[in-house]
Amino acid sequence: MAQNLLSKHYDPSEVEPKWSKQWIEQGCFAAAEEDSRPAFSMVIPPPNITGVLHMGHALTLTIQDVLTRFKRMSGHNTLWLPGTDHAGIATQMVVERALQAEGSSRHDIGREAFLEKVWQWKEKHGNRISVQTKAMGASVDWQRERFTMDEGMSRAVREVFVSLYEEGLIYRDLRLINWCPRCLTALSDLEVNLEATASHLWTIEYPIENSERRLSVATTRPETMLGDTAVAVHPDDPRYQDLIGQKVQLPLTGRTIPIIADGELVDPEFGTGCVKVTPAHDFHDFDTGRRHDLESISVIDTQGKMTEAAGERFVGLDRFAAREKVIGELETGGFLAKTDDYEVELSQCQRCREIIEPLLSKQWFVRIKPLAEPAIRAVEEGRTVFVPQHWEKTYFEWMHNIRDWCVSRQLWWGHRIPAWFCSCGEITVARTTPTACPKCGGTELRQDEDVLDTWFSSALWPFSTMGWPEKTKLLKTFYPTSLMETGFDIIFFWVARMMMMGLKFMGEVPFHTVYLHAMVRDEKGAKMSKTKGNVIDPLAISEKSGADALRFTLASLASQGRDIKLSVERVEGYRHFINKIWNAARFALMNLEDFDPQTAVQPQNRSLFDRWILARTRQVVLSVQESLEAYKLNEAAATLYNFFWHEFCDWQLEMIKPILFQENKTAARTECQRTIVQVLDISLRLLHPFAPFVTEEIWQKLPLAERDSPFLATAAWPDAKALPEDDAALEQIGWVIAAITGVRNIRGENGLPPGQAIPAYILSTNPELRSALEQQRDTLLHLGRLQELHIQSPEQRPAQAAVYVGNDMEVCVPMGGLIDFDAETKRLSKDLGKAQGDLTRSQKKLANQGFLDRAPAEVVEKEKDKITEFEERMAKIKHALAQIEEWSRQ
């Protein structure tokens, strides 16, 4: 048995890599394509190949792994499918920067050579995050790992694109799109961040042709006026009805533009009721231009510089330099009426933070409403449910107001659009490379240079990863997937698009449940960012405290719908819990060396303590299972923490020591040992999804009569029905714990040393309670550190007694002789004066308006917490002084 003993200290750096390697090598996480067991499946949100593990990834992996391990142990045929995303813009930027450092560019070496370099980079660096995922203990099916640009995925992407095109759901059009002048590519609406920024509102006067009147229009982008092609007014606005159809002179340009009536664009109650219309540089104006057949004049190019159409005085200027020049010339010419401070929402590229420019461009679009409608119905009908449910409202709002999706990107790295152009003007969209134009027979075809939005391939992830468009066994067994667990921030980027594509191409929802976790923030609730210096690195934390400690921390804090406030200290606290599990198991194994698990079970020889802990274990199994089924990981983690530390370690192991330490091998001792093994076995199984490494290491050393699996990772989830219900034991040990807790509380409140032997009285009108405690007298004396114990009816309390009132009992400790009443009164009075001084100082701070104005919110809040703390301390001291005064009179 000596080889089964645990080392004195737990070292995660030795244990974690060992089991991570063995689990994978032995196929513990492999799913079966055909199996009679119920299926449970998830696809991992594919991280970018450019990325490294951050705390958001760590939370996702923790939640998904807890649920996957739970389902696997519960008897499900489990598929958790891993993979990575090619991350079009991000990866291309990384490789382009490397080329730039070498004094070259992608244009210098050409497309094919550049793509070869990207693939080389991917082979060298692209598996970093997969290695880090393994280190977190993620029990994914590694043999099925996918990449969004591997051969099978590429085939699926092309099939979807061509199919949608054939149905008229993908089209190419000259439309206004979000353009990043730095990344030099189109962006979808979801790849644009809006940021409130202080700016100005300029009011410009446009002279009406052949009139002394002028129309005043306000704009936050005066440089775009050079591309105006109309001024719009509301058709029912009496101020301007006589001007509809006339023209205004466009300052600085020498052009005249029409005054049009448009009830959709213009709100007569806002501003002057006149709106400049620039179809080539504003989304609302673009729609207005189409309604009125207006010319679209592009005055800003793809690099953010002014075009020839802006006029010779402005051509070549940066758009913001042009803005200053336009303002200056308007002011000189007498056209600038006024300038007001104004807050605008600037559209910024999510990737590089460059200010987005709406530009006219020929792009590929997905006609989205026909795809969105079935996805809306699926959630309305409950075929897919959201947890927490309130996210359904957000989903519906976006889906009902969805715009066509621009899916073309001006990049080289990604899925190249399967469209070929012929000089005759014909566009061929095909699954395979065409050899000739179907219209004119020409053979000089040119493939579209653009690639698809990264999210296009990600939208197919739940079914393309399982072999679609082939009808594979994997799809038959595991699609629809059981659960999609991800962050709420990509509900539109990814979740909604997977819903649309899954329903379109599989005829079924891609997942039955969407569980959206909240954001991991710092301990003060602030968003983590490098600029703030408050980022907590999960890899560094795992190296220091172990992956199990980080996982248990994240699971404990993962309350539905509530952001996680994380600190290094919290992880350190749960590292102590991991060590507690280790030390408790080590203590148990040291006292099991003579235990033979093959001996016959003798329930009649179990002590009351054994009966109690087995009954509690049964309740805990049911509670943890119920919490995990409801995705309440924090509740399950809290239940396990409290049970293992505060019931099994603090109570059970302490109460059984007299039995365990018996010199003779008795039947009671054997059953006590068997109970320890049984409770440890079940506890490790329950804890395993949260802390897989330490539990596997300990479980392998348990002296079990038989193992249902060579690994805890594939062992069965505990069956609560196999454990006894025992209300009597629960009640009786509940009384014992309450009595000892009462004694300990009195010690703490009165400053009595833990080791000092004291007398105690337990008073109760309940004869069953008194009898049960009498039978456990030795336990009460030992754990209460009592020199004498009286268990009796409450006819009369002992004099000068501190009293703890429990359920159906009072615990009394006579204080005469235990403390010096006069000395204690002086000490407490001094403490009261100090607490009063602390309270007064904090109250003065909060009464100082200057402090409230200058101090950060968290400092003010901390000061308020101090006041509560000081008031509570003073109340306790006053209570203690009053108690001593009462004792002195007795």
Short mmCIF file of N, CA, C and O in Angstrom, two decimals, residues 845 848-860:
data_model
loop_
_atom_site.label_atom_id
_atom_site.label_comp_id
_atom_site.label_asym_id
_atom_site.label_seq_id
_atom_site.Cartn_x
_atom_site.Cartn_y
_atom_site.Cartn_z
N LYS A 845 -14.72 62.03 6.08
CA LYS A 845 -14.29 61.92 4.69
C LYS A 845 -15.49 61.98 3.75
O LYS A 845 -15.49 62.70 2.75
N ASN A 848 -17.08 65.29 3.22
CA ASN A 848 -16.25 66.26 2.51
C ASN A 848 -16.55 66.18 1.01
O ASN A 848 -16.20 65.20 0.35
N GLN A 849 -17.17 67.22 0.46
CA GLN A 849 -17.55 67.21 -0.95
C GLN A 849 -16.33 67.14 -1.86
O GLN A 849 -16.36 66.53 -2.93
N GLY A 850 -15.24 67.76 -1.42
CA GLY A 850 -14.01 67.71 -2.22
C GLY A 850 -13.50 66.29 -2.38
O GLY A 850 -13.07 65.89 -3.48
N PHE A 851 -13.57 65.49 -1.30
CA PHE A 851 -13.16 64.09 -1.38
C PHE A 851 -14.06 63.32 -2.34
O PHE A 851 -13.60 62.55 -3.17
N LEU A 852 -15.37 63.55 -2.24
CA LEU A 852 -16.33 62.85 -3.10
C LEU A 852 -16.12 63.21 -4.57
O LEU A 852 -16.29 62.37 -5.46
N ASP A 853 -15.74 64.46 -4.84
CA ASP A 853 -15.52 64.88 -6.23
C ASP A 853 -14.23 64.32 -6.82
O ASP A 853 -14.17 63.98 -8.00
N ARG A 854 -13.18 64.25 -5.99
CA ARG A 854 -11.86 63.87 -6.49
C ARG A 854 -11.61 62.37 -6.48
O ARG A 854 -10.95 61.83 -7.36
N ALA A 855 -12.12 61.69 -5.47
CA ALA A 855 -11.78 60.27 -5.28
C ALA A 855 -12.47 59.39 -6.32
O ALA A 855 -13.62 59.64 -6.69
N PRO A 856 -11.79 58.35 -6.81
CA PRO A 856 -12.42 57.37 -7.70
C PRO A 856 -13.61 56.71 -7.02
O PRO A 856 -13.65 56.60 -5.78
N ALA A 857 -14.56 56.25 -7.82
CA ALA A 857 -15.79 55.66 -7.28
C ALA A 857 -15.50 54.49 -6.36
O ALA A 857 -16.15 54.33 -5.31
N GLU A 858 -14.49 53.65 -6.74
CA GLU A 858 -14.22 52.48 -5.90
C GLU A 858 -13.65 52.87 -4.54
O GLU A 858 -13.86 52.17 -3.53
N VAL A 859 -12.93 54.02 -4.48
CA VAL A 859 -12.39 54.49 -3.19
C VAL A 859 -13.52 54.97 -2.30
O VAL A 859 -13.56 54.68 -1.09
N VAL A 860 -14.46 55.69 -2.88
CA VAL A 860 -15.63 56.16 -2.12
C VAL A 860 -16.43 54.98 -1.60
O VAL A 860 -16.86 54.94 -0.44
#
